[in-house]
XYZ file of C-alpha atoms in Angstrom:
780
model
C -49.701 -57.594 72.926
C -50.659 -59.499 69.779
C -54.410 -59.219 69.155
C -56.139 -61.827 67.022
C -59.150 -60.313 65.282
C -61.744 -61.760 62.988
C -61.868 -59.180 60.152
C -65.453 -60.132 59.376
C -66.808 -58.750 62.631
C -64.257 -57.191 64.984
C -63.037 -53.711 65.748
C -59.828 -52.091 64.546
C -57.279 -51.429 67.321
C -55.361 -48.173 67.608
C -52.338 -49.380 69.556
C -50.140 -46.281 69.886
C -49.545 -45.115 73.485
C -50.278 -41.472 72.709
C -50.998 -40.568 76.341
C -47.324 -41.122 77.130
C -45.533 -39.779 74.081
C -46.506 -38.092 70.812
C -44.904 -37.940 67.386
C -44.790 -34.263 66.457
C -43.001 -34.538 63.100
C -42.180 -37.255 60.555
C -39.355 -37.157 58.016
C -39.735 -39.831 55.336
C -36.979 -40.769 52.896
C -38.290 -43.431 50.520
C -37.571 -45.279 47.287
C -40.416 -46.620 45.124
C -39.589 -49.828 43.250
C -42.278 -50.922 40.797
C -40.466 -54.108 39.813
C -40.637 -55.544 43.345
C -43.728 -53.517 44.309
C -42.022 -52.277 47.439
C -41.525 -48.869 49.040
C -38.342 -48.881 51.107
C -36.392 -46.364 53.143
C -36.375 -44.641 56.496
C -38.713 -42.634 58.635
C -37.418 -40.389 61.421
C -39.793 -39.619 64.283
C -39.416 -36.490 66.411
C -41.140 -37.173 69.713
C -42.495 -35.210 72.640
C -43.193 -36.853 75.984
C -46.693 -36.330 77.371
C -47.839 -35.049 80.736
C -49.222 -38.429 81.722
C -46.224 -40.616 80.959
C -45.149 -43.066 83.624
C -43.098 -46.185 84.032
C -44.386 -48.978 81.925
C -47.044 -50.949 83.752
C -47.304 -54.697 83.638
C -50.154 -54.379 81.141
C -47.796 -53.009 78.498
C -45.150 -55.709 78.758
C -44.448 -57.668 75.626
C -45.290 -61.323 76.016
C -43.146 -64.008 74.485
C -44.713 -65.702 71.475
C -46.412 -68.809 72.811
C -45.022 -70.985 70.037
C -41.418 -70.215 71.012
C -39.701 -72.455 73.570
C -36.459 -70.539 73.324
C -35.505 -68.562 76.421
C -36.295 -64.893 75.965
C -33.268 -62.702 75.419
C -32.326 -59.451 73.779
C -29.187 -57.821 72.507
C -27.784 -54.926 74.478
C -27.584 -51.857 72.241
C -24.259 -50.235 71.567
C -23.265 -47.335 73.827
C -24.014 -43.949 72.311
C -20.957 -42.344 70.821
C -20.721 -39.156 68.816
C -18.781 -40.048 65.676
C -16.681 -37.714 63.575
C -19.208 -35.956 61.381
C -18.954 -36.154 57.632
C -19.695 -32.585 56.599
C -21.055 -33.788 53.273
C -23.965 -35.314 55.135
C -25.122 -31.818 56.065
C -24.251 -30.017 52.861
C -24.944 -26.300 52.772
C -26.783 -26.975 49.512
C -29.742 -28.198 51.527
C -31.922 -25.107 51.403
C -35.223 -24.195 52.918
C -37.094 -25.298 49.802
C -35.193 -28.535 49.180
C -35.584 -30.873 52.101
C -33.810 -34.157 52.695
C -31.919 -34.168 49.422
C -29.825 -37.298 49.296
C -28.956 -40.198 47.055
C -30.352 -43.681 47.325
C -29.912 -45.040 50.817
C -27.463 -47.791 51.601
C -29.127 -51.192 51.369
C -29.658 -52.925 54.721
C -28.030 -56.344 54.652
C -30.091 -57.637 57.545
C -33.280 -57.689 55.489
C -33.138 -61.418 54.738
C -31.865 -62.855 58.007
C -33.020 -60.341 60.596
C -36.257 -59.191 59.042
C -39.097 -58.584 61.498
C -42.089 -60.067 59.767
C -45.504 -59.196 61.192
C -47.033 -62.477 60.097
C -44.219 -64.736 61.230
C -43.860 -62.911 64.568
C -40.071 -62.959 64.181
C -38.045 -60.228 65.802
C -34.453 -59.276 66.367
C -31.651 -56.868 65.698
C -29.308 -58.165 63.040
C -29.023 -61.869 63.840
C -30.036 -61.801 67.496
C -33.550 -62.319 68.854
C -35.622 -60.243 71.256
C -38.799 -61.686 72.690
C -39.253 -60.027 76.039
C -37.387 -59.277 79.235
C -38.097 -62.138 81.608
C -34.624 -62.305 83.083
C -34.825 -59.002 84.925
C -38.271 -58.282 86.324
C -36.967 -55.277 88.205
C -36.327 -53.421 84.975
C -39.447 -51.432 84.048
C -38.430 -49.830 80.769
C -40.603 -47.449 78.768
C -42.102 -48.946 75.630
C -42.914 -46.823 72.574
C -45.830 -48.431 70.747
C -46.532 -47.462 67.131
C -49.335 -48.601 64.869
C -47.781 -50.892 62.283
C -49.041 -53.639 59.983
C -47.815 -55.444 56.852
C -44.344 -53.885 57.168
C -40.868 -55.420 57.373
C -38.983 -53.418 59.997
C -35.250 -53.830 59.464
C -33.588 -51.569 62.003
C -34.411 -48.990 64.688
C -31.836 -46.576 66.074
C -31.500 -43.374 68.040
C -30.514 -40.363 65.939
C -27.583 -38.273 67.143
C -29.084 -34.825 66.537
C -26.207 -33.305 68.535
C -23.894 -34.109 65.599
C -25.671 -31.691 63.243
C -23.503 -28.619 62.521
C -25.118 -25.431 63.821
C -27.597 -27.246 66.049
C -26.019 -25.714 69.131
C -27.881 -22.466 68.488
C -31.110 -24.170 69.568
C -29.956 -25.076 73.063
C -27.543 -24.207 75.841
C -26.939 -27.923 76.355
C -25.745 -29.123 72.930
C -24.992 -32.640 74.185
C -28.536 -33.262 75.469
C -30.240 -34.706 72.419
C -33.769 -34.711 73.815
C -33.429 -31.060 74.799
C -32.296 -30.222 71.262
C -35.380 -31.921 69.809
C -37.651 -30.155 72.291
C -36.293 -26.719 71.436
C -36.362 -27.434 67.707
C -40.067 -28.316 67.983
C -40.682 -25.169 70.053
C -39.454 -22.741 67.372
C -41.999 -19.963 66.701
C -44.268 -20.151 63.671
C -42.430 -17.469 61.694
C -39.327 -19.700 61.660
C -41.081 -22.681 60.059
C -38.726 -22.825 57.072
C -35.690 -22.951 59.324
C -37.421 -25.586 61.441
C -38.103 -27.822 58.432
C -34.526 -27.404 57.261
C -33.135 -28.565 60.599
C -35.606 -31.433 60.801
C -34.143 -32.547 57.469
C -30.564 -32.128 58.683
C -31.301 -34.013 61.877
C -32.947 -36.837 59.950
C -29.654 -37.395 58.091
C -27.523 -37.372 61.236
C -25.683 -40.598 62.133
C -27.169 -43.131 64.478
C -25.860 -43.450 67.996
C -27.112 -46.828 69.112
C -29.599 -49.437 67.967
C -32.850 -49.815 69.870
C -34.647 -53.011 70.833
C -37.848 -53.626 68.914
C -40.518 -56.193 68.281
C -43.539 -56.399 65.990
C -46.881 -58.103 66.240
C -49.970 -58.070 64.030
C -50.918 -54.460 64.712
C -47.936 -52.687 66.276
C -44.230 -51.985 66.459
C -42.822 -51.792 69.994
C -39.513 -50.051 70.687
C -37.497 -49.615 73.859
C -34.096 -48.485 75.016
C -32.300 -50.253 77.822
C -32.320 -48.050 80.905
C -34.943 -45.595 79.621
C -37.700 -45.969 82.208
C -39.981 -43.068 81.229
C -41.049 -41.252 78.095
C -38.805 -38.378 79.149
C -35.781 -40.700 79.167
C -36.675 -42.338 75.867
C -34.879 -40.965 72.745
C -36.876 -38.146 71.157
C -35.439 -38.684 67.659
C -35.435 -42.229 66.288
C -34.875 -43.628 62.811
C -36.709 -46.696 61.509
C -35.519 -48.488 58.394
C -38.297 -50.550 56.863
C -39.933 -51.761 53.682
C -43.552 -52.234 52.689
C -44.944 -55.496 51.388
C -46.597 -55.952 47.977
C -49.753 -57.188 49.712
C -49.745 -54.361 52.270
C -53.244 -52.977 52.770
C -52.444 -49.248 52.891
C -51.353 -48.943 49.264
C -52.422 -50.521 45.986
C -50.023 -51.493 43.195
C -51.908 -51.525 39.929
C -52.002 -50.143 36.387
C -53.670 -46.924 35.301
C -56.145 -46.579 32.451
C -53.259 -46.296 29.963
C -51.734 -49.558 31.154
C -48.841 -47.905 33.012
C -47.862 -49.087 36.522
C -48.814 -46.915 39.490
C -49.223 -47.066 43.255
C -51.419 -45.024 45.579
C -52.899 -44.954 49.053
C -56.398 -46.359 48.912
C -58.126 -45.013 52.024
C -57.801 -48.439 53.623
C -59.692 -49.296 56.814
C -56.285 -49.752 58.454
C -55.229 -46.249 57.277
C -51.471 -45.721 56.751
C -49.970 -48.218 59.188
C -48.952 -50.475 56.271
C -47.188 -47.536 54.601
C -45.096 -46.351 57.545
C -44.974 -46.955 61.335
C -46.968 -44.167 62.922
C -49.377 -43.083 65.620
C -52.855 -43.599 64.149
C -55.109 -42.096 66.858
C -56.370 -38.711 65.649
C -55.073 -37.004 68.789
C -51.538 -37.583 67.451
C -51.523 -34.416 65.345
C -48.218 -34.087 63.510
C -46.485 -32.371 60.617
C -44.350 -34.136 58.025
C -41.904 -33.767 55.181
C -40.946 -36.415 52.681
C -38.434 -37.181 49.976
C -39.548 -39.838 47.504
C -37.403 -41.225 44.714
C -38.736 -43.057 41.673
C -37.796 -43.622 38.058
C -37.683 -40.348 36.145
C -40.729 -41.286 34.060
C -42.995 -41.167 37.130
C -44.742 -38.269 38.856
C -44.963 -38.288 42.666
C -47.995 -36.599 44.221
C -48.447 -36.219 47.945
C -50.186 -34.358 50.743
C -47.990 -31.271 50.741
C -48.214 -27.497 50.828
C -45.707 -27.069 48.001
C -46.248 -27.898 44.327
C -43.185 -30.104 44.158
C -40.989 -30.308 41.075
C -38.621 -33.221 40.432
C -34.890 -33.053 41.067
C -33.031 -35.170 38.517
C -30.677 -37.748 40.007
C -28.196 -40.063 38.367
C -29.158 -43.365 36.739
C -32.566 -42.223 35.499
C -34.162 -41.398 38.857
C -35.932 -38.291 40.135
C -36.485 -37.040 43.655
C -39.619 -35.249 44.889
C -39.933 -33.245 48.112
C -43.120 -32.280 49.977
C -43.856 -30.773 53.376
C -46.815 -29.889 55.613
C -46.743 -27.310 58.433
C -50.333 -27.757 59.652
C -50.487 -30.564 62.244
C -52.898 -33.315 61.204
C -53.441 -37.014 61.995
C -51.064 -39.378 60.199
C -54.096 -41.069 58.613
C -54.545 -38.044 56.329
C -51.150 -38.576 54.638
C -51.554 -39.586 50.984
C -49.172 -40.537 48.206
C -49.638 -41.494 44.547
C -46.886 -42.386 42.075
C -47.590 -42.938 38.397
C -47.174 -41.715 34.831
C -49.664 -38.907 35.250
C -50.224 -36.088 32.761
C -50.565 -32.627 34.317
C -53.269 -30.144 33.315
C -53.629 -26.572 34.541
C -56.407 -24.034 34.011
C -55.671 -21.699 31.110
C -57.601 -18.663 32.343
C -56.705 -18.611 36.035
C -53.125 -18.030 37.183
C -51.898 -18.201 40.754
C -51.523 -14.414 40.728
C -55.165 -13.966 39.770
C -56.467 -16.194 42.514
C -54.234 -14.828 45.260
C -54.956 -11.135 44.811
C -55.722 -9.427 48.111
C -58.575 -6.960 48.178
C -60.682 -5.122 50.701
C -63.890 -6.630 52.032
C -67.293 -5.561 50.811
C -69.952 -5.008 53.487
C -71.647 -8.299 52.598
C -68.402 -10.169 53.266
C -67.633 -8.551 56.584
C -69.064 -11.496 58.517
C -66.213 -13.694 57.212
C -63.730 -11.833 59.408
C -63.453 -12.764 63.045
C -60.986 -10.956 65.234
C -59.065 -13.019 67.716
C -56.368 -15.614 68.129
C -56.926 -19.078 66.684
C -57.704 -21.825 69.189
C -55.395 -24.486 67.730
C -51.753 -25.286 68.419
C -49.344 -22.875 66.793
C -48.693 -23.241 63.064
C -48.670 -20.922 59.995
C -52.459 -20.576 59.734
C -54.227 -19.242 56.631
C -57.117 -17.963 58.731
C -54.765 -15.261 60.054
C -53.818 -14.026 56.571
C -55.951 -11.329 54.996
C -54.855 -12.351 51.500
C -56.012 -15.913 52.146
C -59.389 -14.774 53.467
C -60.165 -13.035 50.156
C -58.853 -15.850 47.950
C -61.933 -17.412 46.383
C -60.050 -19.810 44.103
C -56.832 -21.455 45.268
C -54.158 -22.625 42.774
C -55.029 -26.047 41.405
C -53.790 -28.720 39.028
C -55.295 -31.881 37.553
C -53.368 -35.113 36.969
C -54.612 -38.124 35.025
C -53.428 -40.851 32.649
C -52.824 -39.479 29.155
C -55.859 -41.299 27.762
C -58.181 -39.270 30.057
C -56.663 -35.866 29.333
C -59.441 -34.841 26.953
C -62.214 -35.873 29.339
C -60.567 -33.960 32.187
C -60.181 -30.816 30.113
C -63.769 -31.008 28.931
C -65.531 -32.018 32.153
C -63.388 -31.526 35.255
C -61.157 -28.486 34.729
C -63.998 -26.012 34.014
C -65.811 -27.082 37.199
C -63.001 -26.484 39.675
C -63.046 -22.635 39.822
C -66.828 -22.282 40.351
C -66.860 -25.074 42.942
C -63.938 -23.562 44.881
C -65.527 -20.126 44.691
C -68.866 -21.489 45.883
C -67.215 -23.161 48.872
C -65.495 -19.898 49.792
C -68.785 -17.992 49.564
C -70.329 -20.369 52.115
C -67.497 -21.045 54.583
C -64.852 -18.384 53.960
C -61.097 -18.977 54.017
C -59.850 -22.102 52.256
C -57.897 -24.072 54.909
C -55.282 -25.236 52.378
C -53.220 -23.121 50.017
C -53.454 -25.297 46.897
C -55.213 -28.332 45.430
C -54.122 -31.230 43.245
C -56.801 -33.500 41.783
C -55.833 -36.967 40.554
C -57.994 -39.284 38.459
C -57.108 -42.599 40.053
C -57.167 -46.073 38.449
C -60.380 -47.947 37.751
C -59.965 -50.193 40.816
C -60.513 -47.230 43.166
C -63.292 -48.285 45.518
C -65.285 -45.032 45.748
C -66.067 -41.876 43.794
C -63.602 -39.689 45.681
C -61.268 -39.234 48.639
C -59.936 -35.999 50.133
C -56.554 -35.499 51.790
C -54.595 -32.341 52.626
C -53.851 -30.491 49.362
C -54.907 -33.424 47.174
C -58.168 -35.081 46.088
C -58.586 -38.451 44.384
C -61.508 -38.725 41.947
C -62.824 -41.813 40.197
C -62.866 -41.901 36.403
C -66.606 -42.557 36.801
C -67.099 -38.853 37.513
C -65.958 -37.925 33.996
C -68.816 -39.580 32.075
C -72.270 -38.246 31.277
C -73.266 -34.689 32.138
C -71.337 -32.545 34.615
C -73.594 -33.138 37.622
C -71.918 -36.237 39.067
C -68.465 -34.696 38.623
C -69.584 -31.375 40.096
C -71.358 -32.783 43.132
C -68.530 -35.203 43.947
C -65.960 -32.441 43.548
C -67.992 -30.245 45.904
C -68.175 -33.108 48.404
C -64.394 -33.554 48.448
C -63.776 -29.789 48.610
C -66.079 -29.655 51.657
C -63.780 -32.139 53.400
C -61.063 -29.479 53.457
C -63.098 -27.892 56.260
C -64.903 -30.904 57.732
C -62.712 -33.982 57.952
C -59.315 -32.299 57.549
C -59.145 -28.786 59.041
C -61.726 -29.921 61.608
C -61.484 -33.613 62.450
C -63.366 -36.040 64.661
C -61.606 -36.789 67.940
C -63.279 -40.203 67.953
C -63.345 -41.900 64.543
C -66.611 -43.639 65.353
C -68.231 -40.226 64.832
C -67.766 -40.331 61.072
C -70.854 -38.215 60.566
C -68.856 -35.148 61.634
C -66.940 -35.532 58.388
C -69.252 -37.303 55.955
C -72.551 -35.808 57.107
C -71.206 -32.274 56.757
C -69.613 -32.969 53.361
C -72.839 -34.517 52.043
C -74.936 -31.575 53.242
C -72.478 -28.996 51.933
C -72.051 -30.636 48.510
C -75.631 -29.629 47.645
C -75.114 -26.092 48.913
C -71.820 -25.640 47.056
C -73.158 -27.182 43.835
C -76.241 -24.952 43.842
C -74.003 -21.869 44.061
C -71.540 -23.218 41.493
C -74.350 -23.487 38.905
C -74.624 -19.763 38.418
C -77.201 -20.154 35.655
C -79.708 -21.734 38.042
C -82.508 -19.618 39.470
C -82.869 -19.927 43.288
C -86.128 -21.882 43.009
C -84.535 -24.324 40.549
C -81.607 -24.898 42.887
C -84.015 -25.504 45.757
C -86.024 -28.021 43.712
C -82.866 -29.930 42.808
C -81.856 -30.079 46.474
C -85.284 -31.410 47.420
C -84.988 -34.101 44.742
C -81.588 -35.169 46.090
C -83.107 -35.313 49.579
C -85.802 -37.605 48.193
C -83.175 -39.932 46.682
C -81.183 -39.975 49.916
C -84.306 -40.824 51.893
C -84.810 -43.889 49.685
C -81.179 -44.939 50.144
C -81.332 -44.483 53.907
C -84.552 -46.480 54.110
C -82.982 -49.281 52.068
C -79.831 -49.281 54.190
C -81.753 -49.382 57.458
C -83.711 -52.393 56.210
C -80.600 -54.277 55.069
C -77.912 -53.629 57.682
C -77.316 -54.624 61.323
C -78.931 -52.201 63.770
C -75.695 -51.685 65.727
C -74.018 -50.324 62.576
C -76.758 -47.712 62.053
C -75.812 -45.682 65.140
C -73.833 -42.470 64.556
C -72.500 -42.248 68.129
C -72.085 -45.903 69.117
C -69.873 -45.246 72.152
C -72.456 -42.853 73.639
C -71.152 -41.248 76.846
C -67.797 -43.013 76.355
C -67.207 -41.284 73.010
C -63.677 -39.887 72.947
C -62.480 -42.049 75.847
C -59.191 -43.921 75.513
C -57.195 -46.235 77.769
C -54.570 -44.925 80.161
C -51.934 -45.446 77.477
C -53.991 -43.698 74.795
C -54.881 -46.832 72.828
C -58.454 -47.337 71.675
C -60.539 -49.105 69.055
C -62.591 -48.141 66.011
C -65.866 -49.989 66.357
C -66.631 -52.183 63.337
C -63.476 -50.804 61.698
C -62.635 -54.170 60.121
C -66.160 -55.180 59.182
C -66.187 -55.509 55.370
C -69.820 -54.367 55.222
C -68.881 -51.025 56.723
C -66.976 -49.948 53.617
C -70.190 -49.956 51.585
C -72.490 -48.411 54.191
C -73.650 -44.808 53.849
C -75.518 -44.389 57.111
C -73.035 -41.818 58.463
C -73.370 -39.825 55.247
C -77.155 -40.000 55.124
C -78.259 -39.652 58.734
C -75.637 -36.959 59.246
C -76.903 -35.135 56.181
C -80.530 -35.297 57.319
C -79.616 -34.062 60.819
C -77.847 -30.990 59.414
C -80.666 -30.402 56.941
C -83.143 -30.603 59.831
C -81.136 -28.072 61.875
C -80.752 -25.671 58.931
C -84.496 -25.776 58.249
C -85.420 -25.406 61.916
C -83.097 -22.451 62.517
C -83.328 -20.853 59.075
C -80.560 -21.257 56.513
C -79.167 -17.732 56.927
C -78.860 -18.212 60.681
C -77.430 -21.709 60.326
C -74.724 -20.882 57.763
C -73.751 -17.705 59.582
C -73.162 -19.883 62.639
C -71.285 -22.487 60.572
C -68.742 -19.878 59.444
C -68.238 -18.894 63.066
C -67.837 -22.539 64.045
C -65.202 -23.085 61.352
C -63.240 -20.080 62.552
C -63.405 -21.284 66.152
C -62.485 -24.945 65.642
C -60.247 -25.134 62.539
C -57.018 -26.949 63.260
C -58.671 -28.907 66.086
C -60.447 -32.185 66.807
C -64.059 -32.196 67.949
C -66.827 -34.390 69.302
C -70.515 -34.118 68.455
C -71.264 -32.141 71.606
C -68.725 -29.452 70.642
C -70.732 -28.654 67.522
C -74.193 -29.013 69.067
C -73.434 -27.046 72.238
C -71.926 -24.136 70.326
C -74.836 -24.191 67.879
C -77.481 -23.994 70.583
C -75.543 -21.392 72.579
C -75.438 -19.108 69.535
C -79.096 -19.448 68.567
C -81.853 -17.364 70.227
C -84.211 -19.465 72.337
C -87.230 -18.636 70.187
C -85.505 -20.282 67.205
C -84.726 -23.566 68.961
C -87.935 -24.886 70.541
C -87.536 -28.420 71.901
C -83.922 -28.541 70.712
C -81.311 -29.717 73.180
C -78.073 -31.675 72.973
C -79.725 -34.538 74.824
C -82.702 -34.676 72.467
C -80.479 -34.642 69.389
C -78.309 -37.391 70.842
C -81.402 -39.494 71.564
C -83.261 -38.941 68.295
C -80.426 -38.736 65.780
C -77.062 -39.971 67.027
C -77.600 -42.788 69.515
C -80.482 -44.719 67.955
C -80.730 -47.054 64.992
C -83.298 -46.834 62.244
C -84.911 -43.714 60.781
C -84.870 -40.778 63.246
C -88.363 -39.815 64.409
C -88.121 -36.174 63.240
C -87.248 -37.458 59.756
C -90.204 -39.848 59.652
C -92.527 -36.855 59.651
C -90.822 -35.405 56.551
C -91.268 -38.511 54.415
C -94.416 -37.363 52.609
C -93.023 -33.900 51.861
C -89.920 -35.424 50.267
C -92.017 -37.577 47.935
C -94.141 -34.593 46.905
C -91.367 -32.267 45.714
C -91.976 -30.975 42.177
C -89.204 -32.849 40.376
C -90.122 -36.100 42.115
C -93.764 -35.662 41.118
C -92.654 -35.216 37.514
C -90.807 -38.527 37.743
C -93.906 -40.220 39.155
C -95.851 -39.093 36.089
C -93.162 -40.520 33.801
C -93.148 -43.797 35.724
C -96.898 -44.110 35.132
C -96.319 -43.680 31.391
C -93.686 -46.422 31.340
C -95.910 -48.769 33.308
C -98.616 -48.309 30.669
C -96.107 -48.908 27.870
C -94.871 -52.047 29.591
C -98.393 -53.469 29.863
C -99.290 -52.989 26.200
C -99.401 -56.094 24.025
C -96.741 -56.560 21.390
C -99.245 -55.751 18.600
C -100.961 -52.489 19.528
C -104.264 -51.211 18.203
C -104.006 -48.137 15.999
C -106.138 -46.054 18.360
C -103.507 -46.360 21.136
C -101.701 -43.064 21.264
C -97.949 -42.800 21.581
C -96.642 -41.725 24.976
C -94.668 -38.477 25.007
C -91.829 -38.593 27.510
C -90.356 -35.530 29.209
C -86.666 -34.728 29.312
C -85.293 -35.624 32.752
C -82.319 -34.470 34.845
C -79.733 -37.125 35.828
C -81.118 -37.354 39.372
C -84.601 -37.746 37.954
C -83.371 -40.589 35.751
C -81.949 -42.293 38.829
C -85.312 -42.000 40.586
C -87.174 -43.210 37.484
C -85.022 -46.325 37.172
C -85.328 -47.047 40.895
C -89.119 -46.999 40.553
C -88.956 -49.295 37.510
C -86.741 -51.691 39.481
C -89.726 -52.172 41.777
C -91.776 -53.550 38.872
C -92.034 -57.338 38.807
C -91.354 -57.569 35.075
C -90.161 -55.120 32.446
C -90.268 -56.415 28.880
C -87.267 -56.360 26.546
C -89.221 -54.021 24.282
C -89.709 -51.547 27.146
C -86.047 -51.769 28.134
C -85.009 -51.115 24.548
C -87.238 -48.030 24.441
C -85.857 -46.797 27.766
C -82.280 -47.018 26.516
C -83.120 -45.319 23.207
C -85.136 -42.402 24.618
C -82.790 -41.519 27.497
C -79.517 -42.730 25.898
C -78.820 -44.558 29.163
C -75.465 -46.000 28.127
C -74.148 -42.424 27.774
C -75.362 -41.175 31.163
C -73.270 -40.783 34.311
C -72.273 -43.695 36.538
C -75.164 -43.253 38.979
C -77.707 -43.612 36.157
C -75.834 -46.466 34.469
C -75.620 -48.297 37.797
C -79.439 -48.481 37.983
C -79.656 -49.280 34.289
C -77.336 -52.247 34.793
C -79.461 -53.459 37.702
C -82.496 -53.439 35.405
C -80.559 -55.333 32.741
C -79.447 -57.997 35.190
C -82.798 -58.332 36.950
C -84.692 -58.905 33.707
C -81.912 -60.807 31.893
C -81.880 -58.320 29.018
C -79.051 -60.013 27.139
C -78.888 -57.450 24.336
C -77.499 -54.901 26.825
C -75.027 -57.126 28.653
C -72.263 -55.168 26.947
C -73.355 -52.156 29.048
C -72.991 -54.243 32.208
C -69.550 -55.436 31.112
C -68.421 -51.869 30.491
C -69.783 -50.747 33.845
C -67.973 -53.532 35.677
C -64.708 -52.697 33.926
C -64.812 -48.936 34.304
C -66.991 -48.066 37.287
C -66.965 -50.865 39.845
C -64.288 -51.803 42.365
C -62.894 -55.281 41.675
C -64.511 -57.083 44.598
C -67.887 -55.737 43.517
C -67.198 -56.780 39.920
C -66.822 -60.422 40.909
C -70.100 -60.528 42.831
C -71.920 -58.678 40.043
C -70.527 -61.057 37.413
C -71.803 -64.010 39.421
C -75.295 -62.526 39.235
C -74.969 -62.005 35.473
C -73.917 -65.594 34.920
C-alpha cells in the first residue's frame, strides 16, 4: 500500500476507504509541548459503516515491506472485557459546555521501542511486529484506512462505550457497542448538547482490546482479528499518537514579538500530519477538542464556541472547542501562541444578534423549505440568524501589532461582514476569530470554520489590501466551507467565487463610494487580473491551467473511496492563481451576461439550496441555467461553459474578446497617461534645459500604483534618478504589500542599491521564507 511519489511532479493520494466506512465525529485530547515541538495525545473516532462496505478485497491487503526478510506475524489482541468502571472517569462535573475535561494523559511507554514511524516503515503493538497476514490466506479481515503522514502512532484500541454510566438510555442492547455508537450518532438535532457530552464521556471510556495497525508513507491501516466487514469493525476507536517537529501540517515558529507559536499552515497534505483522519471531502464530520498548553498561551481553533481557558495545576490551561456542522477534516484549524485579544468597542454580541422583522427589500433572503443537507443545527433555519448582519468577532495578534490591528483591521470587520450579508444573506457561522499569523505565513489569508488567518502584510499602507483580503476570506464562509467542492481538483468553486465576491463585498463596504466609482474600481481590478492571468498562462504548464482536469471523471473515486488530487504535490501549484483568476472571469462573464441583479438573486437561492453540501461544477451551472429565462442565456449551455472555460488551457475565448475593454477602463487610462509622463522623465538628460517644464503627477489609488509599476517594469532601463523620484512622489516604501512588491522588483531589476533596504524589509516582513531565499539570490 506504500506509494512512492516524486513531490516535484506527482499527485497527492487520498487513501481513506470512505466508501466502506465514514468517521462521523472526532474527539481530540491533546497536549502542546513547545520545548519538544510536539503535539501529543489521543483522538477517538466514531465511525459509521457505509452501504457499499464488503469484505476486504485482495487489492487492499497490506504488503510486507520488501526490505524485511522476517516472517510476517502479528500479535493477537486481548479479548474484550468490560472492566470495573472508575466513576471518576465520568465525573458529573463534565457539563454540556465543558467537554473532555481531564488532566494530562498518562505517558505511553511504548513510544521509544514500539513507535510506528512513517519513514522507517516500522510497525507493531508494544514490542511485537505486524507486517501482514500471510499465514492465513482464508482470513479476509476488514481494513480501516486513514490518511496519515509524519505521525508517530503509538497505540490503537477499541473503546468500551458500553462502560459509560447512563449510556444504556441510548439503546435496548447496552452490551452492543456498535449499536450504542449508531444510536448516539442518530440523536436528533435539538439534543446536540447532550450528544456532545456523551461523545466526550465515551472518549474517556476504558479500552477493551488493542487493534492491529500499520503505517506507510500516506496512511494508517487498522484491523481487528475476526472483523470481516465494516459492520463488524469497532465503531469507536482510540488512537494515541504524537506529531513530529518536521510534520508538514503545522509550523512551529516565533511570532512577530519573538514568542513561540504553532499553527496549521494550509499545507498541501492538509491535516494528515496533525491527526489521523479521512481526508476526502465526502467524509463530512463534526469534532470537539480539548487542548492543553502552558497557561501563558492562547489556543484558537475551528469551533462554534468562544472558548475560555480552564486553569489546571502546574501552570497549564485547558481549552475546549466543538463544531456541530459536519465539514471535511481538512477544514480543521488550530493556532497556539501568546496572542493579544482585541474586541470591537462599539458592537456587542447583543447588538449584532438582535432579531427584527424583514423589510420588503429583504424578503428575497427568506426561502421556505427544509434544508437539503444532513441534519445539524443549521443557522439558515433561524430567523434571528437570517437578520444578523454582523456576527460576533474578535481579533488576535502579537502584542507588537495591537496598534496596527486596532487602527486598520478592527474598523473594517463590521462593514465587510454587513456587506457580505447584504449580498448572500445568512452568515453560515455564528462567530469569527481573526488571527494575524507569523511572518512566515505563505499567503495573505486562509479561511477555516469560525476563524480566519491574515498575514501581517495586510496591515500596512492604506486599508484597501486589508479590506479586500478580509472580504475574500469572509466569502469563503459560503464558498469553500458551507459549500465545498466534492472533487478538490475543482478549486475554482472556492477560489473563483471568493475572488469575484471580494470585489462585490468591498464595493458595498466602502459606503462613501458612489456607484460609478465602485464600478470603475472593479474594472481596474479586472484589468490587473487579466494581466496576471496572461502572465500565468505564458509561464506555467498547460495541464495546470485547466479548471476541471478530470473532465467527465470529475468526482469519481475508486471502489474503496480513495482518490487523488491532481498536481497536489507539485510545488509550483502553491504559487499559481489560475483557479482564482479563470474562475473569477467566468463568474464575471456570467454576471454580465445575465445582469447582476438576476445573477446575485440566483446566487442567494443557490446558497440556500446547497449550503452544508458538496458540489461539482455542473451542480452550479445546471441550476443557474434552469433558473434563468431563455432570452437571457443565448448560446449558454453547460457543455459550452465546460469547453470554453473549465476544460481548456490558456485564455478562454469569450475573455479574449474583452481584452480591449479592460485596458480602456477610466482608471487604467489615467495610469497610461501617468506612465507616459514617467517615460518622458526617464528619457531626459541629467542636465535639463530651463525650458523643459516639470511634469505634474496625479494622485493614484493603490491598484493604480500597482498597474503603473507593472508598466514601468516593462521598460528596458529606468534611471536611478527616476526611481528616486518615483519613491519620493508616491511614498512607495509606505504603501501596501502589493505596491511594495512591484517596487522591490523595480529595485532589483535596475540594481538600485540605495533602496535595497526596502527589499530587505519586504523579504523579512512580507515574503514566505522559501521565496525570500530565491529573491535574495537575485539581489546578490
